[in-house]
Short mmCIF file of C-alpha atoms in Angstrom, two decimals:
data_model
loop_
_atom_site.label_atom_id
_atom_site.label_comp_id
_atom_site.label_asym_id
_atom_site.label_seq_id
_atom_site.Cartn_x
_atom_site.Cartn_y
_atom_site.Cartn_z
CA MET A 1 95.19 103.98 136.02
CA VAL A 2 95.16 100.66 134.15
CA SER A 3 93.52 98.93 137.12
CA PHE A 4 90.91 101.67 137.45
CA LEU A 5 90.05 101.65 133.72
CA GLY A 6 89.74 97.86 133.71
CA PHE A 7 87.47 97.95 136.75
CA ASP A 8 85.39 100.77 135.30
CA PHE A 9 84.96 98.91 132.00
CA TYR A 10 83.64 95.78 133.71
CA ARG A 11 81.35 97.77 136.02
CA LYS A 12 79.77 99.69 133.13
CA TYR A 13 79.49 96.55 131.01
CA PHE A 14 77.57 94.73 133.74
CA LEU A 15 75.29 97.76 134.26
CA ALA A 16 74.64 98.16 130.54
CA THR A 17 73.71 94.48 130.19
CA GLY A 18 71.36 94.52 133.18
CA GLN A 19 73.67 92.59 135.54
CA VAL A 20 73.23 95.03 138.41
CA LYS A 21 73.87 92.44 141.15
CA THR A 22 77.13 91.46 139.49
CA ALA A 23 78.21 95.11 139.27
CA LEU A 24 77.39 95.64 142.95
CA SER A 25 79.21 92.43 143.93
CA VAL A 26 82.36 93.42 142.06
CA GLY A 27 82.24 96.87 143.66
CA LEU A 28 81.80 95.33 147.11
CA ILE A 29 84.79 93.00 146.57
CA TYR A 30 86.93 95.99 145.60
CA THR A 31 85.82 97.98 148.65
CA VAL A 32 86.42 95.15 151.12
CA SER A 33 89.83 94.22 149.69
CA THR A 34 91.04 97.84 149.57
CA VAL A 35 89.93 98.56 153.14
CA GLY A 36 91.52 95.25 154.20
CA PHE A 37 94.92 96.16 152.76
CA PHE A 38 94.91 99.58 154.40
CA LEU A 39 93.84 98.12 157.75
CA LEU A 40 96.72 95.63 157.57
CA ALA A 41 99.09 98.51 156.88
CA PHE A 42 97.62 100.44 159.82
CA TRP A 43 97.79 97.56 162.27
CA GLY A 44 101.32 96.71 161.14
CA GLN A 45 102.26 100.38 161.64
CA TYR A 46 103.58 100.45 158.10
CA SER A 47 104.88 103.86 157.09
CA GLY A 48 105.48 103.69 153.36
CA GLY A 49 105.45 106.55 150.90
CA LEU A 50 102.75 107.61 148.48
CA THR A 51 103.93 105.17 145.80
CA THR A 52 103.52 102.23 148.16
CA TYR A 53 99.98 103.24 149.04
CA LEU A 54 99.15 103.55 145.35
CA TYR A 55 100.26 99.94 145.01
CA PHE A 56 97.86 99.09 147.85
CA LEU A 57 95.07 100.58 145.76
CA VAL A 58 96.14 98.39 142.83
CA LEU A 59 96.12 95.31 145.07
CA GLY A 60 92.58 96.23 146.12
CA TYR A 61 91.49 96.07 142.47
CA ILE A 62 93.00 92.65 141.75
CA PRO A 63 90.36 90.41 143.48
CA ALA A 64 87.53 92.43 141.91
CA LEU A 65 89.18 92.32 138.48
CA ALA A 66 89.69 88.55 138.77
CA VAL A 67 86.02 87.91 139.57
CA ALA A 68 84.84 90.38 136.92
CA THR A 69 87.08 88.85 134.24
CA LEU A 70 85.85 85.29 134.95
CA THR A 71 82.23 86.45 134.88
CA TYR A 72 82.74 88.49 131.71
CA PHE A 73 84.42 85.76 129.67
CA SER A 74 82.08 83.02 130.87
CA GLY A 75 79.19 84.56 128.90
CA LEU A 76 81.16 86.19 126.10
CA SER A 77 80.69 85.39 122.43
CA LEU A 78 83.16 86.77 119.90
CA PRO A 79 81.67 89.48 117.65
CA THR A 80 81.74 89.18 113.88
CA LYS A 81 83.75 91.53 111.68
CA GLU A 82 80.54 93.31 110.60
CA GLU A 83 79.47 93.80 114.22
CA ILE A 84 82.85 95.31 115.10
CA LYS A 85 82.63 97.73 112.16
CA ALA A 86 79.08 98.75 113.09
CA TYR A 87 80.09 99.30 116.71
CA LEU A 88 83.15 101.40 115.83
CA LYS A 89 81.10 103.55 113.46
CA VAL A 90 78.49 104.36 116.13
CA HIS A 91 81.16 104.79 118.80
CA ILE A 92 83.16 107.30 116.75
CA VAL A 93 80.14 109.25 115.51
CA GLU A 94 78.27 109.44 118.83
CA GLY A 95 81.09 109.05 121.34
CA GLN A 96 83.01 112.05 120.07
CA TRP A 97 80.26 114.40 121.26
CA LEU A 98 80.43 112.96 124.77
CA LEU A 99 84.22 113.44 124.76
CA TYR A 100 83.89 117.06 123.64
CA ALA A 101 81.13 117.61 126.22
CA ALA A 102 83.29 116.21 129.03
CA VAL A 103 86.12 118.64 128.24
CA VAL A 104 83.85 121.68 127.88
CA GLN A 105 81.86 120.66 130.97
CA TRP A 106 85.00 120.69 133.09
CA PHE A 107 85.99 124.18 131.97
CA SER A 108 82.43 125.47 132.29
CA GLY A 109 82.07 124.15 135.83
CA ASN A 110 85.51 125.17 137.10
CA LEU A 111 86.12 128.53 135.40
CA TYR A 112 84.42 130.54 138.16
CA VAL A 113 86.20 128.60 140.88
CA MET A 114 89.63 129.03 139.29
CA ALA A 115 89.04 132.70 138.50
CA SER A 116 87.86 133.34 142.07
CA GLY A 117 91.35 132.66 143.38
CA LEU A 118 92.83 135.14 140.91
CA LEU A 119 90.26 137.94 141.03
CA ILE A 120 88.94 137.95 144.61
CA GLY A 121 91.64 136.16 146.57
CA VAL A 122 92.61 132.81 147.99
CA GLU A 123 90.08 133.11 150.82
CA ALA A 124 87.21 133.19 148.31
CA LEU A 125 88.61 130.17 146.54
CA GLY A 126 88.94 128.35 149.87
CA VAL A 127 85.31 129.08 150.79
CA LEU A 128 84.00 127.79 147.46
CA ARG A 129 86.11 124.64 147.60
CA PHE A 130 85.09 123.98 151.21
CA VAL A 131 81.38 124.27 150.38
CA GLN A 132 81.84 122.11 147.28
CA SER A 133 83.48 119.47 149.46
CA LEU A 134 80.53 119.57 151.86
CA LEU A 135 78.18 118.96 148.96
CA GLY A 136 80.37 116.21 147.55
CA LEU A 137 77.91 113.59 148.79
CA VAL A 138 75.28 115.00 146.42
CA ASN A 139 77.73 114.57 143.54
CA ILE A 140 78.26 110.95 144.57
CA LEU A 141 74.50 110.38 144.63
CA LEU A 142 74.09 111.94 141.18
CA GLN A 143 76.90 109.80 139.79
CA THR A 144 75.32 106.71 141.35
CA ILE A 145 71.94 107.55 139.81
CA GLU A 146 73.52 108.05 136.41
CA ASN A 147 75.56 104.83 136.61
CA TYR A 148 72.77 102.56 137.81
CA VAL A 149 69.57 104.16 136.53
CA LEU A 150 70.68 105.26 133.05
CA PRO A 151 71.14 101.69 131.68
CA GLN A 152 67.65 100.76 132.96
CA LEU A 153 66.14 103.82 131.30
CA SER A 154 67.98 103.04 128.06
CA ARG A 155 66.58 99.51 127.97
CA ALA A 156 63.08 100.84 128.61
CA TYR A 157 63.51 103.35 125.77
CA GLN A 158 64.41 100.51 123.39
CA ILE A 159 60.96 99.02 124.08
CA SER A 160 58.96 102.22 123.65
CA LEU A 161 58.87 105.86 124.69
CA GLN A 162 55.95 105.17 127.06
CA HIS A 163 58.01 102.48 128.81
CA CYS A 164 60.78 105.04 129.13
CA TYR A 165 58.47 107.60 130.74
CA ARG A 166 57.24 105.02 133.25
CA ALA A 167 60.82 103.98 134.03
CA PHE A 168 61.72 107.61 134.73
CA GLN A 169 58.74 108.02 137.04
CA SER A 170 59.44 104.85 139.04
CA SER A 171 63.23 105.18 139.18
CA LEU A 172 63.89 108.85 139.83
CA GLY A 173 61.05 110.23 141.93
CA ILE A 174 62.19 108.83 145.30
CA TYR A 175 65.80 109.85 144.64
CA GLN A 176 64.85 113.42 143.79
CA LEU A 177 62.55 113.88 146.79
CA SER A 178 65.12 112.38 149.19
CA VAL A 179 67.97 114.57 147.98
CA LEU A 180 65.77 117.70 147.96
CA ALA A 181 64.75 116.99 151.56
CA GLY A 182 68.41 116.77 152.57
CA LEU A 183 69.24 119.99 150.72
CA SER A 184 66.37 121.76 152.50
CA LEU A 185 67.94 120.91 155.86
CA LEU A 186 71.30 122.25 154.69
CA PHE A 187 69.65 125.49 153.57
CA LEU A 188 67.79 125.98 156.86
CA PHE A 189 70.72 125.11 159.14
CA ALA A 190 73.60 126.44 157.03
CA GLU A 191 75.27 128.26 159.95
CA ASP A 192 75.17 125.18 162.20
CA VAL A 193 76.47 122.92 159.44
CA LEU A 194 79.45 125.20 158.78
CA ARG A 195 80.18 125.51 162.49
CA ILE A 196 80.20 121.73 162.93
CA ALA A 197 82.01 120.91 159.68
CA GLY A 198 84.59 123.66 160.06
CA ASN A 199 84.65 126.24 162.83
CA ALA A 200 83.05 129.53 163.87
CA SER A 201 85.06 131.50 161.29
CA PHE A 202 83.09 129.79 158.48
CA VAL A 203 79.68 130.88 159.78
CA PRO A 204 79.68 134.30 157.99
CA TYR A 205 79.86 132.37 154.71
CA ALA A 206 76.57 130.60 155.25
CA TYR A 207 75.19 132.48 152.24
CA VAL A 208 77.69 130.62 150.04
CA LEU A 209 76.39 127.27 151.25
CA ARG A 210 72.78 128.39 150.73
CA GLY A 211 73.59 129.58 147.22
CA MET A 212 75.20 126.25 146.34
CA VAL A 213 72.18 124.44 147.79
CA VAL A 214 69.94 126.42 145.39
CA LEU A 215 72.25 125.40 142.53
CA TYR A 216 72.06 121.73 143.44
CA ALA A 217 68.29 121.93 143.88
CA ILE A 218 67.99 123.16 140.29
CA ILE A 219 70.23 120.31 139.13
CA ILE A 220 68.14 117.71 141.00
CA VAL A 221 64.78 119.01 139.79
CA ALA A 222 65.96 119.11 136.16
CA TYR A 223 67.99 115.87 136.30
CA PRO A 224 65.42 113.85 134.31
CA ILE A 225 65.90 116.27 131.39
CA ARG A 226 69.65 115.60 131.32
CA LEU A 227 69.11 111.84 131.49
CA LEU A 228 66.50 111.91 128.72
CA ILE A 229 69.03 113.66 126.47
CA ARG A 230 71.49 110.85 127.24
CA VAL A 231 68.94 108.06 126.80
CA THR A 232 67.77 109.33 123.43
CA GLU A 233 71.41 109.67 122.28
CA LEU A 234 71.06 113.34 121.42
CA ASN A 235 74.78 113.57 122.12
CA LYS A 236 75.49 116.50 119.82
CA SER A 237 72.85 118.53 121.68
CA TYR A 238 74.41 117.41 124.97
CA PHE A 239 77.71 118.95 123.82
CA THR A 240 76.06 122.06 122.36
CA ALA A 241 74.40 122.97 125.67
CA TYR A 242 77.70 122.75 127.56
CA LEU A 243 79.41 124.80 124.86
CA VAL A 244 76.81 127.57 125.22
CA SER A 245 77.16 127.56 129.02
CA PHE A 246 80.97 127.68 128.75
CA LEU A 247 80.81 130.66 126.37
CA PHE A 248 78.56 132.45 128.87
CA SER A 249 81.10 131.71 131.63
CA LEU A 250 83.93 133.03 129.48
CA VAL A 251 82.09 136.28 128.76
CA SER A 252 80.65 136.91 132.23
CA TYR A 253 83.10 135.61 134.84
CA GLN A 254 85.16 138.80 135.15
CA PHE A 255 82.12 141.06 135.53
CA LEU A 256 80.34 138.78 138.03
CA LEU A 257 83.40 138.14 140.19
CA SER A 258 84.57 141.76 140.15
CA HIS A 259 81.16 143.19 141.11
CA PHE A 260 79.68 140.47 143.33
CA GLY A 261 82.65 138.50 144.68
CA VAL A 262 81.90 134.95 145.79
CA SER A 263 78.19 135.56 145.21
CA GLY A 264 79.04 136.30 141.57
CA ALA A 265 80.59 132.86 141.19
CA ILE A 266 77.42 131.23 142.54
CA ILE A 267 75.20 133.42 140.33
CA GLY A 268 77.27 132.42 137.32
CA LEU A 269 77.03 128.72 138.14
CA ILE A 270 73.25 128.97 138.58
CA ILE A 271 72.82 130.81 135.26
CA ASN A 272 75.03 128.18 133.61
CA GLN A 273 72.74 125.45 134.88
CA LEU A 274 69.63 127.29 133.67
CA ILE A 275 71.22 127.69 130.23
CA LEU A 276 71.89 123.94 130.09
CA GLN A 277 68.35 123.00 131.04
CA ALA A 278 66.75 125.57 128.71
CA THR A 279 68.86 124.37 125.76
CA TRP A 280 68.01 120.72 126.42
CA LEU A 281 64.32 121.55 126.82
CA LEU A 282 64.29 123.27 123.44
CA VAL A 283 65.95 120.23 121.85
CA LEU A 284 63.52 117.79 123.46
CA ASN A 285 60.49 119.87 122.48
CA LYS A 286 61.82 120.09 118.91
CA ASN A 287 62.06 116.28 118.87
CA GLN A 288 58.47 116.03 120.21
CA PHE A 289 59.21 114.58 123.65
CA ASN A 290 56.61 115.23 126.35
CA VAL A 291 59.01 116.44 129.04
CA TRP A 292 56.18 117.01 131.55
CA LYS A 293 55.64 113.25 131.73
CA LEU A 294 59.04 112.90 133.43
CA TYR A 295 57.67 114.66 136.49
CA ILE A 296 54.59 112.52 137.16
CA TRP A 297 55.51 110.53 140.25
#
């Protein structure tokens, strides 16, 4: 955990300061060293326990941490006491909302999945988890966009709102269209995808995959709205939207799952996402942001 947090700190620092190549280089060093250690273990037919392999992961971090530390301290200037106080004040005031949002977001996103296993059986839970695993690549892409694009958008916003709009248009359009094209293929060939990824017994659950594809399509289309909330540091509104969606989940999950089964879980997740986007849209309109400009590619 210490190694991961250290690596994550350096990666986000380099991204926030515009050192994208450095962040990519450090990530590449970590990947190569980790794969190298596991290949050595494989070729040496090493059969250690879980603890040993966790140490391998730590060893994979060490070269990346060494390079990142040298790079970080080579250009570091010590902050003044006033700068530290100003930073802590902003961090506590604004960061708390992101912490609250992270906790509520987890419960909001996982309540239907957890309740599915209790209310409609382990098979339903297995289907949902299997489909979520298939769509895990989309989650990775979204996390990548947020990690690498968000700092660029933030810097553009510091210049002017018009610069920010242009940065959104140039940075996100190709990502959104590419992911939507991939999701369209999954929707059209859901049965074949499940047959190849699993086996013939999964084919009757193609509707679950199609429903999750619709959910992810909504997320992709509305992703600029979420990022604009983050860029403009409307962190309290970010938390408020997730709180509203969680309360809806808490009130509705039993009814939806009892009456509609697995489809109810998907319906609930889609409504949750629509609640999030509607809440953020209201906040942005109230703050006089021209949201439509985010969608001019």
